[in-house]
C-alpha cells in the first residue's frame, strides 16, 4: 500500500491506488518501490458558490493549509501534472492531499484539466469532495425520478448511517435536523437518491412521499478514485453544514492534517455583585443612560438574590457547565452599605465561590475611556483646553483593577491577575466617540500584570495588542442587561427591531446591518417563541464553528425570571442531541481562549510566510517549521510521536482523533509522527 489510511477508507480504492503506484503510472521518474510523499495541503477549486466557500472556511478555521484556484480568474494556473505533482530528491511528490471541487467535473468531462486531475487522484490515491452536485449515475446515484426526490429540505430529519458512524461522521450521535428558520424562504434544496454500486451512503433521509431512504452525503468509489458526494446546497452559516463540516474535512484528509478543531462554549456573567438598571417600558429608555433624561428614576434596579445564586450553583451541577462570574467587588460593597450593611447575595456567592470561575471586572465598573461629556446625545469625549481628548488617568485605571483583584483575593475568590474585563469594555476604542484606546490603559494593565483584556466581538472580532496585553473578543448575547422579565425583554426588543409605524424606534429601518420584524412580538410569548430560538441558533453556530471566543450576558439575566437559562438549556440540549460523547463542548476560561487565538494567528502567519513544510510518507508524518513555532496537528488514534530516543503518545483525544499544538523536540529538526 502506498500510504496508511483509516479503517473506513474503501478497500477497492486502496488496491487500485497501490497497483498504479507499483506500476509507476503517472509518477515522474517513479520506481516500482517508490513510496510517494503526500504534502499536507488541500487544493480548492472555487467557482464562487457557497458550498465551496463553506468548506474553504472550515479549512481556514481548522488551520489546514490550502491552495485556492479561482475558476473566474483568467490568469489562474492550469491544472496539469506539473501543477499537481513532481519529485523531491527522486521521490514522487503529490502536492495536495485532497481536492475540493464545486462538483464532480468542473473543467468539463474529458477536458485536459479534468483528465489530469483524475489521473493525479488515481495515481496517488487522493480523495475528492464534490461540494454540491445533483443525483445521477455519474456520481453513483440513481436519478431522483427512480424512487428518489428533489426539493426543499427545510425542517426535515436526516440521519447518519451505520457506515457514517463507523467512518468519518462517527463524532455525531445519529440524527441531524435541517434548519427551518423562515417559512417564507427556501433555505436548503437537495436531491435525495438511491445509491448504485460503488456508493456508500453516510447521511440519508426518508424519501419524501415515497418509500425507503435516499442519500444526501456518501462516498463513491470508481475507476480507482474516491469522491465524497454532497447532494444538498448549503452555506457556512447553516447548522447542518456546521455539524457535518468536521467529517467532510476528516474524510478529505484521511484523518491526518495540520490544524486542529474543537467545539467550544464559555459564558461570562458580567456585573456580579452589582445592580443593573431596568428598562423603562413606559418611556422606552434605561434610567441613568444619557438619552433617558430624568425619566424612570424610580425604577427598581435588577440584582440577583441569594436564591438566584443558589439556583445558579444547582444549575451548573445539573447541566455540567461552569459559568464565569465577572465581578465588581466595590459595587457590591456600595450596595451592602446602602442596604443595612448585610448582603445575602454576596454571602451565598462567596460560600459557593469554588463552584465558579471568577474574572476581574474592576472595582466599581467605572468608565475607563475618555471623560464623557453627557451634555450631548449621544455622549462625546470631553476636551482639554488645547482641544485634545481628556482621558481617565493611569492611576485611576490601575486602582480600579488593583482594588477589585485585592477584594477578590481577600474574600478567597480563585481569581487570576492576568484576566480582565473592563466595564462596557471601556478603555478600548469605542466608535464613533473614541476612535483610539485610552493611552493610559496599556500602562495600567502592565501595572497589574494583566495580559488578557476582554473586547466586544461585535466591534472588534480580531485579537490585537494593548501594550503587552492581548484582547479576547467576546460575543454579546442578545439577552439584554437591563431586563429581568420576559415582558421587559420583548418590550425593548420590539423597540429596537420594529418599524416606527409599528411603534418601534425605527432604528432597524435606518441601519444597514439590521432588519425589522414583520410585526411586533407578543409580550407574553415572544421571548420563548422568537428570541430564545434565535439566540440558541447563534450560540450553536459559534460553538460548532471552532470558535473559542466567550459569550457574555449579565447578572440581571440570572435574576427574577432568570432569562438566560432557557437559552443555555436549549443550546446544551441541542448540542448533546447532535454529538457523540467523545465530542464534548469545551468550556475554556478567558486566558485559555486568549492563548488559543494567539497560537492561531501565529500559525496562520507561519503558513502564509511559507515557513512550514509538512508531508506524509507511508506511515510517517514530517513537519518542519522555525524553532519555537507551535504547530497544530490532527492524526488518528494510536499515533505516536517519534523523539530523539523512543516514542510517546501523541496529542489528546477529541471526536475520535488525537490532536495537539506541538513544537519540535530538542535535538530534532522536525516534528515526526508515526501513524498506526
XYZ file of C-alpha atoms in Angstrom:
676
model
C 0.000 0.000 0.000
C 1.309 3.435 -0.836
C 0.369 5.043 2.469
C -1.678 4.156 5.521
C -5.334 5.086 5.678
C -8.092 4.978 8.278
C -10.053 1.762 8.511
C -13.088 3.350 6.848
C -11.257 4.041 3.587
C -12.728 2.000 0.741
C -10.601 -1.081 0.143
C -11.125 -1.132 -3.615
C -9.630 2.324 -3.940
C -6.608 1.291 -1.886
C -5.970 -1.700 -4.101
C -6.334 0.357 -7.263
C -4.006 3.058 -5.954
C -1.399 0.569 -4.802
C -1.430 -1.139 -8.200
C -0.917 2.133 -10.026
C 1.905 3.136 -7.710
C 3.588 -0.202 -8.167
C 3.408 0.286 -11.905
C 4.778 3.825 -11.613
C 1.860 5.211 -13.647
C 1.648 8.981 -13.674
C 4.590 9.452 -11.323
C 7.571 11.286 -12.813
C 10.731 9.206 -12.515
C 8.942 6.748 -10.205
C 10.324 3.345 -9.455
C 8.209 0.313 -8.629
C 9.265 0.503 -4.974
C 8.815 4.250 -4.573
C 6.578 5.419 -1.730
C 5.319 8.887 -2.606
C 5.486 11.960 -0.457
C 1.990 13.425 0.078
C 2.101 17.096 1.061
C -0.320 18.088 3.830
C -2.134 20.737 1.822
C -5.533 20.840 0.131
C -6.376 22.037 -3.373
C -9.602 24.074 -3.565
C -11.097 24.714 -6.995
C -13.522 27.576 -6.411
C -16.363 28.671 -8.678
C -17.664 31.223 -6.170
C -20.612 29.167 -4.944
C -21.386 28.949 -1.234
C -20.689 25.199 -0.755
C -17.046 25.538 -1.836
C -16.680 28.685 0.224
C -18.142 26.888 3.244
C -15.586 24.079 3.037
C -12.810 26.629 2.482
C -13.888 28.445 5.638
C -13.700 25.167 7.550
C -10.167 24.515 6.256
C -9.089 28.011 7.281
C -10.685 27.801 10.722
C -9.087 24.420 11.389
C -5.672 25.679 10.278
C -5.249 23.418 7.249
C -3.077 24.946 4.504
C -4.816 25.130 1.142
C -4.264 26.494 -2.355
C -7.281 28.141 -3.984
C -7.741 28.181 -7.737
C -10.382 30.698 -8.771
C -12.177 29.461 -11.880
C -13.286 33.020 -12.662
C -9.696 34.279 -12.809
C -8.422 34.421 -16.381
C -4.857 34.259 -15.061
C -5.363 31.197 -12.879
C -2.851 28.344 -13.160
C -3.579 25.445 -15.491
C -4.376 22.207 -13.687
C -1.901 19.758 -15.161
C 0.553 17.132 -13.987
C 3.271 19.700 -13.263
C 0.897 21.763 -11.115
C -0.269 18.731 -9.159
C 2.838 16.619 -8.716
C 6.592 16.344 -9.082
C 9.597 14.846 -7.320
C 11.723 15.728 -4.283
C 15.190 14.195 -4.270
C 13.929 11.499 -6.629
C 10.861 10.713 -4.507
C 7.461 11.114 -6.200
C 5.595 14.061 -4.683
C 1.867 14.722 -4.570
C 1.446 18.419 -3.819
C -2.074 18.076 -2.398
C -3.525 15.512 -0.006
C -7.106 16.213 -1.038
C -9.120 18.132 -3.634
C -12.285 20.198 -3.149
C -14.324 20.760 -6.315
C -17.605 22.608 -6.881
C -18.969 19.421 -8.490
C -17.639 16.176 -9.943
C -16.228 17.685 -13.155
C -15.904 21.491 -13.074
C -13.451 21.571 -16.007
C -15.738 19.509 -18.229
C -15.756 15.751 -18.652
C -12.906 14.636 -20.884
C -11.161 18.025 -20.850
C -7.391 18.145 -20.452
C -7.565 19.633 -16.953
C -10.240 17.216 -15.750
C -8.269 14.295 -17.157
C -5.065 15.486 -15.476
C -6.845 15.881 -12.140
C -8.436 12.444 -12.303
C -5.124 10.827 -13.244
C -3.476 12.559 -10.287
C -6.140 11.347 -7.860
C -5.944 7.821 -9.262
C -2.163 7.672 -9.141
C -1.660 8.975 -5.612
C -4.932 7.876 -4.001
C -6.079 11.455 -3.438
C -9.697 11.950 -2.245
C -12.050 14.427 -3.922
C -15.012 16.272 -2.388
C -17.837 17.223 -4.748
C -19.110 20.189 -2.755
C -22.592 20.138 -4.309
C -23.977 18.191 -7.221
C -27.188 16.588 -8.430
C -28.156 12.946 -8.239
C -27.171 10.994 -11.340
C -25.244 7.833 -12.243
C -22.050 9.818 -12.801
C -21.746 10.211 -9.013
C -23.001 6.748 -8.127
C -26.677 7.602 -7.606
C -29.942 6.852 -9.360
C -31.802 9.767 -10.863
C -34.361 11.209 -8.470
C -37.065 10.022 -10.881
C -36.071 6.460 -9.968
C -37.533 6.299 -6.472
C -35.865 9.473 -5.197
C -36.950 13.058 -4.659
C -35.748 16.640 -5.119
C -36.966 19.644 -3.168
C -36.646 21.778 -0.073
C -35.106 20.043 2.928
C -36.057 22.721 5.478
C -37.172 21.136 8.737
C -36.622 17.546 7.576
C -34.808 14.963 9.684
C -31.705 13.310 8.255
C -29.652 10.603 9.934
C -26.053 9.445 9.916
C -25.949 5.884 8.582
C -24.142 2.986 10.214
C -21.335 3.453 7.684
C -21.156 7.135 8.567
C -20.994 6.439 12.304
C -18.192 3.913 11.882
C -16.475 6.223 9.417
C -15.833 9.948 9.064
C -19.002 11.076 10.889
C -18.535 8.928 13.972
C -18.450 12.021 16.196
C -22.192 12.519 15.571
C -24.953 10.927 17.608
C -27.162 9.990 14.657
C -29.987 12.424 13.935
C -29.449 15.695 12.055
C -32.435 18.017 11.530
C -32.177 20.576 8.738
C -32.821 24.140 9.817
C -36.112 25.857 9.067
C -35.711 29.445 10.205
C -38.216 31.086 7.873
C -41.499 29.923 6.446
C -41.109 32.325 3.534
C -37.600 31.339 2.415
C -36.190 28.167 0.880
C -33.061 27.566 2.949
C -31.693 24.250 1.679
C -32.515 22.428 -1.561
C -31.410 18.866 -2.114
C -31.517 15.691 -4.195
C -32.461 12.517 -2.316
C -31.457 9.424 -4.298
C -30.801 5.700 -4.103
C -27.163 4.538 -4.183
C -25.774 2.444 -7.028
C -22.866 0.011 -6.940
C -19.723 1.569 -5.502
C -21.603 4.164 -3.449
C -21.671 4.110 0.366
C -24.191 6.443 1.980
C -23.082 8.382 5.082
C -26.125 10.659 5.551
C -29.605 9.777 4.393
C -33.246 10.725 4.771
C -36.612 9.061 4.327
C -37.692 9.691 0.734
C -40.449 12.337 0.993
C -43.697 10.978 -0.411
C -42.016 7.705 -1.316
C -40.558 4.622 0.306
C -37.181 3.737 1.756
C -34.307 6.141 2.305
C -32.151 8.161 -0.056
C -28.646 9.546 0.320
C -27.569 13.162 0.794
C -23.866 12.541 1.522
C -21.859 9.489 0.550
C -18.649 8.089 -0.871
C -18.488 6.972 -4.490
C -15.606 4.625 -5.325
C -14.985 4.056 -9.032
C -12.239 3.906 -11.592
C -9.568 3.848 -8.877
C -10.849 7.114 -7.386
C -12.924 8.210 -4.391
C -15.382 11.073 -4.242
C -17.387 12.404 -1.315
C -20.665 13.363 -2.964
C -22.903 16.021 -1.387
C -26.321 16.490 -2.980
C -27.769 19.375 -0.964
C -26.993 23.090 -1.095
C -25.589 24.883 1.961
C -23.539 27.772 3.245
C -21.084 28.080 6.114
C -23.685 29.606 8.464
C -26.204 26.766 8.345
C -26.290 24.328 11.225
C -26.415 21.217 9.037
C -23.151 22.171 7.366
C -21.506 23.237 10.599
C -22.273 19.845 12.126
C -21.061 17.902 9.067
C -18.019 20.092 8.327
C -15.645 18.207 10.607
C -16.478 14.885 8.922
C -16.089 16.326 5.433
C -12.605 17.577 6.299
C -11.585 14.374 8.071
C -12.707 12.320 5.063
C -10.863 14.664 2.704
C -7.599 14.448 4.652
C -7.964 10.791 5.679
C -7.785 11.957 9.290
C -4.212 13.279 9.009
C -3.738 17.013 8.657
C -2.245 20.186 10.013
C -4.627 22.195 12.182
C -6.983 21.198 14.963
C -10.617 21.876 15.784
C -12.771 21.796 18.903
C -16.317 22.779 19.809
C -16.381 25.486 22.475
C -18.808 27.310 24.752
C -17.886 29.713 27.541
C -20.355 32.169 29.112
C -19.309 35.226 31.111
C -21.779 36.737 33.583
C -20.878 40.425 33.920
C -21.678 42.799 36.827
C -21.774 40.135 39.547
C -22.395 41.796 42.964
C -23.563 44.986 41.193
C -27.134 46.002 40.296
C -28.162 46.644 36.675
C -30.536 49.411 35.609
C -34.000 48.368 34.423
C -35.583 49.197 31.058
C -38.402 51.711 31.410
C -41.255 50.230 29.350
C -43.237 53.465 29.530
C -40.559 55.823 28.245
C -38.582 53.291 26.148
C -35.213 54.040 27.678
C -32.971 52.964 30.539
C -32.813 55.244 33.605
C -29.312 56.582 34.074
C -28.482 56.435 30.371
C -27.713 59.662 28.584
C -30.770 59.538 26.319
C -33.259 58.912 29.135
C -33.069 62.284 30.845
C -34.786 62.207 34.207
C -37.309 59.560 33.138
C -37.827 56.397 35.137
C -35.754 57.499 38.115
C -37.920 55.463 40.483
C -37.467 52.240 38.510
C -36.129 49.431 40.698
C -32.733 48.099 39.516
C -32.195 44.393 38.868
C -29.940 42.384 41.157
C -29.618 38.702 41.893
C -30.807 37.368 45.220
C -29.342 34.619 47.363
C -31.975 32.294 45.900
C -30.784 33.184 42.401
C -27.219 32.370 43.430
C -28.313 29.039 44.861
C -30.153 28.282 41.628
C -27.038 29.147 39.582
C -24.937 26.689 41.552
C -27.521 23.921 41.225
C -27.968 24.641 37.516
C -24.238 24.253 36.944
C -24.236 20.909 38.729
C -27.204 19.554 36.782
C -26.058 20.883 33.421
C -22.373 20.009 33.742
C -21.374 23.518 32.716
C -19.340 26.196 34.539
C -20.135 29.911 34.360
C -17.508 32.661 34.560
C -18.521 35.215 37.197
C -17.236 38.639 36.134
C -17.399 40.602 39.369
C -17.389 44.169 40.750
C -16.455 43.888 44.418
C -16.737 47.614 45.130
C -20.215 47.832 43.642
C -21.223 45.027 45.972
C -19.811 46.927 48.936
C -21.753 50.035 47.907
C -24.965 48.015 47.695
C -24.329 46.481 51.081
C -23.707 49.866 52.698
C -26.912 51.271 51.216
C -28.988 48.311 52.384
C -28.368 47.974 56.099
C -24.854 46.543 55.994
C -25.862 42.996 55.064
C -25.967 41.250 51.720
C -27.299 37.709 51.449
C -26.359 37.507 47.739
C -22.676 38.150 48.386
C -22.689 35.753 51.326
C -24.178 32.986 49.159
C -21.834 33.520 46.207
C -18.779 33.643 48.456
C -19.866 30.457 50.210
C -20.012 28.759 46.792
C -17.016 30.590 45.338
C -15.227 27.437 44.197
C -18.189 26.374 42.083
C -17.433 29.135 39.571
C -14.583 30.736 37.695
C -14.040 34.411 38.548
C -12.807 37.332 36.419
C -11.918 40.872 37.480
C -14.481 43.414 36.180
C -12.961 46.442 38.025
C -13.946 47.614 41.486
C -16.936 49.857 40.756
C -17.446 49.416 36.986
C -16.081 52.925 36.330
C -15.854 54.009 32.688
C -12.142 53.779 31.834
C -12.020 55.555 28.486
C -12.269 59.238 27.761
C -14.058 61.512 30.207
C -17.644 61.503 28.960
C -19.418 64.747 28.107
C -23.102 63.907 28.642
C -24.436 67.292 27.577
C -24.946 65.828 24.095
C -26.898 62.792 22.908
C -25.113 60.592 22.165
C -22.341 61.473 24.578
C -18.976 62.720 23.359
C -15.433 62.816 24.697
C -14.613 65.841 26.811
C -11.747 68.005 25.590
C -8.776 69.594 27.268
C -8.077 73.312 26.832
C -5.814 72.564 23.879
C -8.566 70.572 22.132
C -7.110 67.147 22.856
C -9.248 64.356 24.257
C -9.448 64.188 28.050
C -8.820 60.649 29.293
C -9.111 58.936 32.661
C -5.625 58.732 34.149
C -3.387 55.714 34.506
C -3.510 55.758 38.309
C -7.320 55.720 38.337
C -7.490 52.832 35.862
C -4.819 50.881 37.710
C -6.646 51.467 41.001
C -9.913 50.076 39.662
C -8.136 46.930 38.501
C -5.959 46.521 41.600
C -8.677 47.183 44.168
C -11.049 44.658 42.645
C -8.376 41.998 42.411
C -7.383 42.627 46.020
C -11.028 42.441 47.106
C -11.367 39.084 45.392
C -8.195 37.711 46.980
C -9.275 38.966 50.406
C -12.585 37.133 50.029
C -10.978 33.899 48.841
C -12.065 34.066 45.200
C -9.970 31.882 42.852
C -9.300 34.912 40.630
C -6.370 35.296 38.223
C -4.384 38.510 37.975
C -3.825 38.181 34.208
C -7.527 38.252 33.186
C -9.624 41.422 32.996
C -12.979 42.584 31.668
C -13.431 46.348 31.922
C -16.898 47.815 32.379
C -18.535 48.183 28.926
C -15.120 47.163 27.534
C -14.160 50.754 28.342
C -10.627 51.986 27.868
C -10.590 50.275 24.479
C -11.548 52.330 21.448
C -15.271 52.914 21.135
C -16.549 54.261 17.839
C -17.652 56.824 16.960
C -16.843 58.775 20.110
C -13.422 57.343 20.969
C -11.514 56.055 17.915
C -8.386 55.139 19.896
C -7.624 53.277 23.105
C -7.190 55.361 26.203
C -3.402 55.945 26.016
C -3.239 55.346 29.771
C -4.813 51.881 29.535
C -1.782 49.845 28.433
C 0.351 51.147 31.296
C -2.373 50.412 33.853
C -2.673 46.856 32.518
C 1.085 46.410 32.868
C 0.942 47.802 36.417
C -1.428 44.973 37.314
C 0.188 42.181 35.230
C -2.926 41.909 33.037
C -2.177 40.027 29.812
C -5.734 39.203 28.609
C -8.314 42.004 28.320
C -11.812 41.325 27.005
C -13.122 43.190 23.970
C -16.520 43.266 22.262
C -16.564 40.877 19.303
C -19.349 42.879 17.637
C -16.908 45.801 17.417
C -13.538 44.060 17.202
C -13.694 40.394 16.196
C -9.935 40.072 15.858
C -7.382 39.746 18.623
C -4.988 42.680 18.943
C -2.368 44.122 21.269
C -2.967 46.670 24.004
C 0.573 47.315 25.126
C 1.877 43.946 26.320
C -1.671 42.562 26.722
C -3.851 40.926 24.073
C -7.593 41.263 23.621
C -10.019 38.356 23.966
C -13.103 39.182 21.857
C -16.432 38.177 23.442
C -19.747 37.539 21.700
C -22.570 39.664 23.147
C -25.714 37.650 23.790
C -28.944 39.288 22.705
C -30.455 38.912 26.167
C -30.330 42.480 27.377
C -28.528 43.619 30.532
C -31.406 45.885 31.583
C -34.288 43.391 31.732
C -35.389 40.974 34.396
C -38.601 39.628 32.874
C -39.628 38.236 29.510
C -42.163 41.055 29.071
C -39.429 43.674 29.577
C -37.156 41.834 27.162
C -39.828 41.722 24.454
C -40.753 45.362 25.003
C -37.179 46.525 24.447
C -36.656 44.051 21.589
C -39.742 45.426 19.855
C -38.464 48.971 20.380
C -35.188 48.072 18.661
C -36.466 45.752 15.917
C -39.835 47.133 14.804
C -40.540 49.988 12.449
C -41.693 53.390 13.618
C -45.069 52.673 12.042
C -45.393 49.624 14.317
C -44.466 51.594 17.421
C -40.751 50.885 17.433
C -37.782 53.229 17.356
C -37.354 52.752 13.628
C -33.614 52.171 14.132
C -33.914 48.936 12.191
C -35.148 50.864 9.147
C -32.102 53.104 9.040
C -29.368 50.603 9.904
C -27.799 48.651 7.048
C -26.828 45.819 9.410
C -30.325 45.347 10.833
C -33.746 44.222 9.657
C -37.161 44.965 11.094
C -39.608 42.415 12.421
C -42.662 41.894 10.228
C -44.777 42.692 13.286
C -44.089 43.310 16.993
C -43.595 40.205 19.130
C -46.321 39.198 21.563
C -45.214 40.389 25.045
C -46.332 37.123 26.657
C -44.905 34.639 24.145
C -42.330 36.492 22.060
C -39.340 35.716 24.243
C -39.823 31.949 24.208
C -41.107 31.683 20.630
C -38.732 34.062 18.828
C -35.846 35.447 20.878
C -34.735 32.224 22.563
C -34.578 30.197 19.302
C -32.623 32.999 17.625
C -30.077 33.108 20.439
C -29.788 29.319 20.546
C -29.092 29.185 16.814
C -26.409 31.892 17.032
C -24.662 30.343 20.030
C -24.689 26.874 18.451
C -23.159 28.203 15.246
C -20.322 29.668 17.302
C -19.967 26.505 19.391
C -19.773 24.212 16.367
C -17.565 26.582 14.367
C -14.256 26.028 16.197
C -14.823 29.455 17.791
C -13.454 29.626 21.357
C -14.476 33.258 21.943
C -16.673 33.556 25.043
C -20.262 34.766 25.100
C -21.314 37.318 27.669
C -24.540 38.166 29.465
C -25.196 39.918 32.793
C -26.135 39.058 36.353
C -29.590 40.542 35.684
C -30.184 37.612 33.301
C -29.811 35.192 36.236
C -32.245 37.221 38.371
C -36.035 37.495 38.573
C -37.327 35.369 35.653
C -33.792 34.063 35.005
C -33.953 34.690 31.273
C -30.567 33.259 30.352
C -31.253 29.682 31.406
C -33.788 28.810 28.668
C -31.156 29.805 26.101
C -28.332 27.849 27.716
C -30.534 24.823 28.416
C -31.546 24.592 24.763
C -28.003 25.135 23.466
C -26.716 22.309 25.647
C -29.652 20.013 24.825
C -29.348 20.593 21.077
C -25.591 20.095 21.174
C -25.796 16.854 23.108
C -28.501 15.540 20.788
C -26.206 16.115 17.802
C -22.786 14.999 19.037
C -21.431 11.781 20.477
C -19.941 11.610 23.965
C -16.365 11.714 22.601
C -17.008 15.217 21.203
C -17.874 17.301 24.274
C -18.259 21.060 24.441
C -15.017 22.511 25.739
C -15.511 25.262 28.333
C -12.293 27.332 28.396
C -11.523 30.251 30.672
C -10.531 33.660 29.298
C -6.763 33.161 29.406
C -7.075 29.817 27.587
C -9.169 31.446 24.876
C -6.609 34.211 24.500
C -3.799 31.684 24.205
C -5.693 29.699 21.556
C -6.351 32.812 19.471
C -2.713 33.894 19.777
C -1.499 30.478 18.621
C -3.840 30.502 15.642
C -2.702 33.932 14.496
C 0.961 32.911 14.718
C 0.222 29.679 12.844
C -1.604 31.457 10.030
C 1.338 33.846 9.699
C 3.837 30.977 9.527
C 1.789 29.226 6.828
C 1.300 32.446 4.848
C 5.036 33.156 5.013
C 5.861 29.728 3.598
C 7.959 28.683 6.589
C 6.083 25.412 7.181
C 6.697 22.160 5.293
C 4.573 19.116 6.072
C 4.174 15.791 4.325
C 3.325 12.163 4.786
C 5.440 9.302 3.502
C 3.908 5.919 4.180
C 3.048 5.923 7.882
C 5.412 8.764 8.785
C 4.369 12.416 9.058
C 7.113 15.057 8.980
C 6.568 18.733 9.795
C 9.311 21.356 9.727
C 8.851 24.921 10.940
C 11.025 27.626 12.510
C 12.226 26.884 16.024
C 9.574 27.688 18.624
C 6.673 27.610 16.165
C 3.641 25.940 17.716
C 2.231 23.514 15.163
C -1.350 22.185 15.251
C -1.630 18.568 14.058
C -4.526 16.096 13.933
C -3.986 12.343 13.493
C -5.780 9.049 14.151
C -5.934 7.275 17.493
C -2.803 5.206 18.034
C -0.455 7.811 16.546
C 2.846 8.227 18.402
C 5.443 10.950 18.314
C 8.995 9.950 17.461
C 11.547 11.513 19.798
C 15.334 11.503 19.577
C 15.124 8.384 21.731
C 11.922 6.366 21.732
C 8.328 7.452 21.195
C 5.450 8.922 23.188
C 1.699 9.017 22.662
C 0.663 11.963 20.530
C -1.950 14.553 21.421
C -5.215 14.385 23.314
C -8.410 12.649 22.159
C -11.330 14.515 20.613
C -14.024 13.432 18.147
C -12.393 10.062 17.546
C -8.985 11.522 16.678
C -5.988 12.942 18.515
C -4.613 16.449 18.156
C -2.263 18.928 19.794
C -0.297 22.129 19.489
C 3.278 20.908 19.411
C 6.818 22.107 18.770
C 9.837 20.220 17.597
C 11.687 18.494 20.406
C 15.279 19.232 21.440
C 17.891 17.662 19.155
C 15.294 17.332 16.352
C 14.878 19.432 13.223
C 11.264 18.375 12.622
C 8.162 17.027 14.312
C 7.824 13.378 13.335
C 4.741 11.242 13.910
C 4.233 7.537 13.325
C 0.706 6.673 12.215
C -0.937 3.422 13.326
